[in-house]
XYZ file of C-alpha atoms in Angstrom:
413
model
C 152.331 8.794 102.210
C 149.313 10.386 103.714
C 147.137 12.859 101.825
C 148.275 15.712 103.999
C 151.946 14.870 103.332
C 151.280 14.628 99.558
C 149.492 17.966 99.526
C 152.380 19.572 101.455
C 154.864 18.410 98.913
C 152.880 20.342 96.263
C 152.958 23.624 98.189
C 155.639 26.295 97.477
C 158.691 25.853 99.773
C 157.865 28.942 101.963
C 154.217 27.788 102.415
C 154.803 24.186 103.710
C 153.410 23.795 107.207
C 153.228 27.600 107.300
C 157.036 27.792 107.535
C 158.506 31.199 107.982
C 161.758 33.058 108.684
C 160.761 34.991 111.727
C 163.501 35.538 114.265
C 163.540 34.180 117.773
C 161.025 35.977 120.058
C 158.930 37.460 117.200
C 155.280 36.512 117.532
C 153.871 35.155 114.336
C 150.091 35.540 114.489
C 147.383 34.668 112.042
C 147.628 36.548 108.751
C 144.779 38.892 108.224
C 143.073 38.721 104.760
C 141.075 41.864 105.186
C 142.952 43.758 102.511
C 143.938 40.792 100.349
C 142.894 41.529 96.795
C 140.860 39.121 94.715
C 142.831 37.416 91.947
C 142.234 39.455 88.791
C 144.000 40.746 85.669
C 144.319 44.567 85.479
C 142.160 46.264 82.906
C 143.134 49.612 81.463
C 140.851 51.595 79.108
C 142.062 52.751 75.754
C 142.234 56.502 75.649
C 143.815 59.045 73.306
C 145.850 61.439 75.451
C 145.751 64.774 73.744
C 146.304 66.900 76.843
C 149.566 68.365 78.130
C 150.993 64.993 78.834
C 151.626 62.205 79.109
C 150.976 61.440 75.396
C 150.301 57.887 74.113
C 153.438 55.827 73.811
C 154.498 54.337 70.495
C 153.557 50.546 70.519
C 157.178 49.546 69.871
C 158.118 51.454 73.026
C 155.399 49.715 75.097
C 156.574 46.400 73.713
C 160.147 47.141 74.770
C 159.037 47.214 78.482
C 158.010 43.533 78.211
C 161.518 42.358 77.386
C 163.313 40.234 79.990
C 164.812 42.110 82.936
C 168.610 42.495 83.133
C 170.749 43.291 86.141
C 171.364 46.988 86.382
C 175.182 46.418 86.227
C 175.158 43.683 83.606
C 177.241 44.563 80.509
C 174.240 44.198 78.102
C 172.321 46.726 80.176
C 175.308 49.127 80.369
C 175.401 48.882 76.597
C 171.787 50.012 76.487
C 172.638 52.908 78.812
C 175.467 53.936 76.368
C 172.955 53.819 73.472
C 170.643 56.042 75.453
C 173.435 58.540 76.157
C 174.252 58.695 72.366
C 170.568 59.004 71.438
C 170.385 62.011 73.817
C 173.310 63.607 72.264
C 171.417 63.596 68.914
C 168.184 64.959 70.459
C 169.979 67.644 72.380
C 172.315 68.280 69.427
C 175.533 68.158 71.517
C 178.882 66.509 71.544
C 178.991 66.670 75.306
C 179.680 63.337 76.939
C 177.441 64.364 79.910
C 174.116 63.012 78.927
C 171.931 60.571 80.692
C 168.414 59.701 81.897
C 167.640 60.692 85.410
C 165.628 57.921 87.225
C 162.441 60.071 87.755
C 160.024 62.349 86.037
C 160.802 65.863 84.773
C 160.598 67.220 88.309
C 163.599 64.883 89.144
C 165.557 66.395 86.269
C 164.592 69.922 87.490
C 165.843 69.150 91.021
C 169.016 67.566 89.791
C 169.796 70.708 87.819
C 169.341 73.068 90.738
C 170.974 70.758 93.245
C 174.160 70.377 91.204
C 174.534 73.787 89.626
C 173.587 76.139 92.594
C 175.454 76.411 95.880
C 173.920 78.067 98.917
C 174.073 81.897 98.691
C 174.656 81.959 94.930
C 172.335 84.068 92.701
C 169.964 82.496 90.269
C 167.700 84.508 87.952
C 164.517 82.520 87.310
C 162.412 83.525 84.425
C 158.956 82.838 85.731
C 156.462 82.692 82.911
C 154.194 80.127 84.478
C 154.076 77.222 86.945
C 157.509 75.798 86.023
C 159.244 79.006 86.766
C 157.408 79.146 90.065
C 158.625 75.651 90.954
C 162.232 76.282 90.016
C 162.148 79.470 92.195
C 160.823 77.297 95.114
C 163.457 74.636 94.525
C 166.253 77.123 94.333
C 165.265 78.668 97.553
C 165.021 75.249 99.257
C 168.644 74.717 98.183
C 169.753 78.026 99.675
C 170.011 80.011 96.433
C 169.564 83.730 96.260
C 166.505 83.740 93.990
C 165.906 86.688 91.665
C 162.582 86.218 89.914
C 161.754 87.903 86.601
C 158.089 87.674 85.849
C 155.847 88.158 82.751
C 152.117 87.969 82.500
C 150.709 84.521 81.468
C 150.991 84.143 77.708
C 154.117 86.346 77.323
C 157.755 85.596 77.092
C 160.989 87.369 77.965
C 162.870 89.530 75.473
C 166.642 89.311 74.966
C 167.093 92.920 76.112
C 165.359 92.474 79.436
C 167.192 89.328 80.118
C 170.561 90.919 79.183
C 169.824 93.820 81.455
C 169.128 91.402 84.363
C 172.186 89.301 83.712
C 174.442 92.339 83.448
C 173.043 93.811 86.663
C 173.079 90.686 88.883
C 175.703 88.530 87.284
C 174.096 85.407 88.575
C 175.626 81.898 88.662
C 172.584 80.478 86.895
C 169.807 81.754 84.516
C 166.781 79.500 84.305
C 164.321 79.616 81.438
C 161.522 77.277 80.260
C 161.615 76.750 76.554
C 158.057 75.320 76.521
C 155.909 76.611 79.341
C 152.952 74.068 79.316
C 150.877 75.918 81.878
C 150.538 78.929 79.552
C 151.445 77.710 76.055
C 154.415 79.883 75.418
C 157.696 79.154 73.617
C 160.615 81.154 75.001
C 163.273 82.121 72.384
C 166.846 81.287 73.452
C 168.390 83.290 70.715
C 171.598 85.138 71.826
C 171.438 84.120 75.474
C 174.329 81.741 75.460
C 176.732 84.546 74.396
C 175.362 86.914 77.033
C 175.583 84.167 79.792
C 179.222 83.483 78.943
C 179.968 87.211 79.208
C 178.395 87.404 82.700
C 179.838 84.070 84.016
C 176.359 82.571 84.114
C 175.224 79.067 83.358
C 172.166 78.742 81.094
C 169.672 76.247 82.367
C 166.627 75.252 80.238
C 163.504 73.291 80.931
C 162.454 71.328 77.829
C 159.999 68.881 79.316
C 157.210 69.531 76.733
C 159.342 70.863 73.928
C 162.259 68.431 73.364
C 161.747 66.715 70.052
C 158.877 69.044 69.148
C 160.679 72.296 68.489
C 164.345 72.961 67.427
C 167.057 72.859 70.062
C 170.824 73.085 69.604
C 172.508 72.827 72.971
C 176.056 73.400 71.788
C 175.432 75.922 69.021
C 173.128 77.992 71.328
C 175.450 77.884 74.382
C 173.129 76.063 76.707
C 174.770 74.599 79.791
C 172.251 72.320 81.287
C 169.024 70.891 80.040
C 166.318 68.542 81.607
C 163.339 67.072 79.956
C 160.617 64.515 80.255
C 160.106 61.164 78.609
C 156.459 61.144 78.202
C 155.757 64.001 75.704
C 157.338 64.483 72.358
C 159.713 61.458 72.838
C 156.582 59.208 73.118
C 157.834 57.231 76.091
C 156.357 56.325 79.451
C 156.608 58.798 82.343
C 159.484 58.113 84.676
C 162.721 59.117 82.983
C 164.212 62.669 82.647
C 166.699 63.277 79.805
C 169.554 65.387 81.232
C 172.452 67.239 79.637
C 175.393 69.217 81.084
C 178.002 71.211 79.151
C 181.720 71.273 79.966
C 181.106 74.606 81.794
C 178.452 73.094 83.911
C 180.646 70.085 84.765
C 183.515 72.413 85.715
C 181.013 74.285 88.056
C 179.882 70.956 89.520
C 183.439 69.699 90.195
C 184.691 72.990 91.620
C 181.871 73.280 94.198
C 182.943 74.187 97.709
C 180.122 71.954 99.146
C 178.685 68.615 97.961
C 175.347 68.742 96.333
C 172.765 68.460 99.134
C 171.248 65.306 97.663
C 172.568 61.810 97.253
C 169.854 60.516 94.971
C 170.556 63.349 92.461
C 174.149 63.993 92.760
C 175.559 64.053 89.174
C 179.031 63.174 90.412
C 177.658 59.849 91.593
C 174.905 59.295 88.927
C 177.375 60.279 86.179
C 179.841 57.658 87.412
C 177.024 55.025 87.099
C 176.564 56.165 83.494
C 180.240 56.027 82.630
C 180.906 59.797 82.506
C 184.297 59.510 84.197
C 185.804 56.406 82.548
C 184.435 53.826 84.920
C 181.179 52.378 86.323
C 180.157 52.601 89.918
C 176.867 51.463 91.503
C 174.733 54.341 92.584
C 171.159 52.992 92.364
C 169.225 50.306 90.761
C 168.520 51.664 87.226
C 165.061 51.624 85.937
C 165.673 48.607 83.684
C 162.332 48.360 81.803
C 162.011 52.131 81.543
C 165.398 52.338 80.020
C 164.459 49.726 77.371
C 161.516 51.917 76.544
C 163.707 55.043 76.258
C 166.245 53.292 74.200
C 163.570 52.481 71.714
C 162.042 55.975 71.963
C 165.395 57.609 70.989
C 165.952 55.101 68.247
C 162.554 55.967 66.728
C 163.527 59.626 66.939
C 166.662 58.939 65.085
C 164.829 56.908 62.354
C 162.445 59.700 61.738
C 165.129 62.379 61.995
C 164.763 65.662 63.999
C 163.948 67.781 60.983
C 160.992 65.560 60.017
C 159.891 65.343 63.698
C 159.915 69.094 64.140
C 157.961 69.460 60.931
C 155.317 66.938 61.947
C 154.702 68.811 65.197
C 154.406 72.109 63.285
C 151.992 70.645 60.812
C 149.755 69.239 63.593
C 149.715 72.698 65.313
C 148.729 74.410 62.062
C 146.045 71.880 61.458
C 144.615 72.413 64.949
C 144.351 76.151 64.684
C 142.957 76.008 61.108
C 140.076 73.934 62.483
C 139.595 75.645 65.844
C 139.491 79.102 64.247
C 136.537 77.965 62.133
C 134.710 77.268 65.372
C 135.386 80.826 66.568
C 138.068 79.743 69.159
C 141.123 81.888 69.643
C 144.544 81.261 71.040
C 145.371 82.413 74.648
C 148.918 83.437 73.402
C 148.336 86.480 71.295
C 151.727 86.850 69.679
C 152.399 84.060 67.208
C 156.175 84.297 67.966
C 155.497 83.457 71.580
C 153.154 80.491 70.893
C 154.250 76.899 71.686
C 153.209 74.307 69.094
C 153.406 71.296 71.343
C 150.994 72.270 74.080
C 148.306 74.690 72.720
C 146.334 76.981 74.938
C 142.888 77.911 73.775
C 140.794 80.807 75.301
C 137.557 79.679 76.958
C 134.785 81.826 75.376
C 132.433 83.758 77.674
C 129.524 81.604 78.743
C 131.097 78.237 77.958
C 131.292 75.501 80.467
C 134.836 74.452 79.850
C 134.662 71.311 82.113
C 131.579 70.077 80.175
C 133.536 70.149 76.926
C 136.324 68.241 78.523
C 133.849 65.611 80.001
C 132.058 65.203 76.661
C 135.386 64.604 74.808
C 136.273 61.829 77.296
C 132.793 60.288 77.651
C 131.956 60.298 73.937
C 135.342 59.991 72.241
C 137.719 58.516 74.871
C 139.691 61.670 74.226
C 141.663 63.524 76.885
C 141.912 67.317 76.625
C 142.777 69.451 79.674
C 141.952 72.782 81.297
C 144.420 75.314 82.536
C 147.094 74.997 85.170
C 148.459 77.462 87.578
C 147.998 81.055 86.112
C 145.583 79.713 83.308
C 143.405 77.614 85.469
C 139.701 78.281 84.412
C 140.863 80.436 81.463
C 142.053 77.975 78.855
C 141.867 74.493 77.428
C 145.209 72.838 76.730
C 145.784 70.500 73.744
C 149.012 68.520 73.394
C 150.291 67.645 69.831
C 153.213 65.490 70.930
C 155.110 62.608 69.679
C 153.262 59.534 68.562
C 149.996 61.476 68.864
C 151.035 64.278 66.472
C 149.065 62.865 63.476
C 146.360 64.461 61.169
C 143.709 61.896 62.246
C 144.223 62.646 65.967
C 144.159 66.456 65.497
C 140.925 66.019 63.423
C 139.269 64.074 66.277
C 140.141 66.910 68.693
C 138.628 69.446 66.398
C 135.476 67.350 66.148
C 135.279 66.960 69.950
C 135.337 70.776 70.251
C 132.717 71.174 67.627
C 130.474 68.728 69.311
C 131.127 70.056 72.920
C 130.437 73.655 71.835
C 127.352 72.716 69.781
C 125.887 70.994 72.846
C 126.053 74.267 74.708
C 124.538 76.204 71.767
C 127.822 77.978 71.082
C 127.970 77.246 67.365
């Protein structure tokens, strides 16, 4: 055997003698290596993510993503999907069988809710208290909805009387509210709305992307009909999965539509069938296997801690943060304590302070992420996330120290 023949036997099957599977008539030229990356191992810096999200993931959740892949229709993976659905029932506090993880971020959950609940020409009242209300209004218009926007100034929330008046006047098919508005730092009360929505024939849709697991939520008891959320905040998972819930009323609306949802990817008739909502399993898309491992562990960790303890831990972190920040002369952007969100805290930028320099110093010196404002609060606030695995006294203390240092460097203390 020649040296060339011996070397060829050591090559991978597809590389021997430059073998390929091109079709007849296809010209196979010389492969360009102009963009071929050098062999390397990826390096990622360690950072403490105390902005509005993502938060750092629990180590057990990160480890879950390294487990062997399963087929997306294999019985062991379907069992994991069932465990996720059950874990979501606990987090949402519902007995509904219609819970799942949408394959995608919170925006995918948002679009899924609008696409499935709203038909062209139907009215939707959108409570616009920040950027997430703006985006739901945009999405609803794109799906042909008759959008009625209610607006409040940044840092304010809607009262039950004003929402009741709008519901009774317009009798929309859907009312949208954001429980935790991360762009402004407000916490919208849902008290009494379920009853009013039932009286007006309206479905109550709630965004809980940055609040689920951080503040109380009782889907069934409060009469909520549809909820979407995010995986990467108070649940301590990686970005890429959107917890999703529908009530029986919402499912009745979906199944009585005159038109199909104008999306295949997010049609809950099809996705729900993949998740076993209707007593069988049908292929819809390739489920995000490793991400689902992570979210199964995330929900298990929530159950082990218990919602009462989880809510209390987030509140304690919020209280510790403001006790420390107030000693530095910093003030909350949301003036009314009853409107203030505890998971994403908005801090007024004092006059004469270079807010971006404070953010940069925190990253450069402490490997700590804090953020500026977004949408209506851009240039007006800093945003501090106290969420999930990161909601600990030591992490909050580091945030306070980074503010003290950053302000001191500008002669503001």
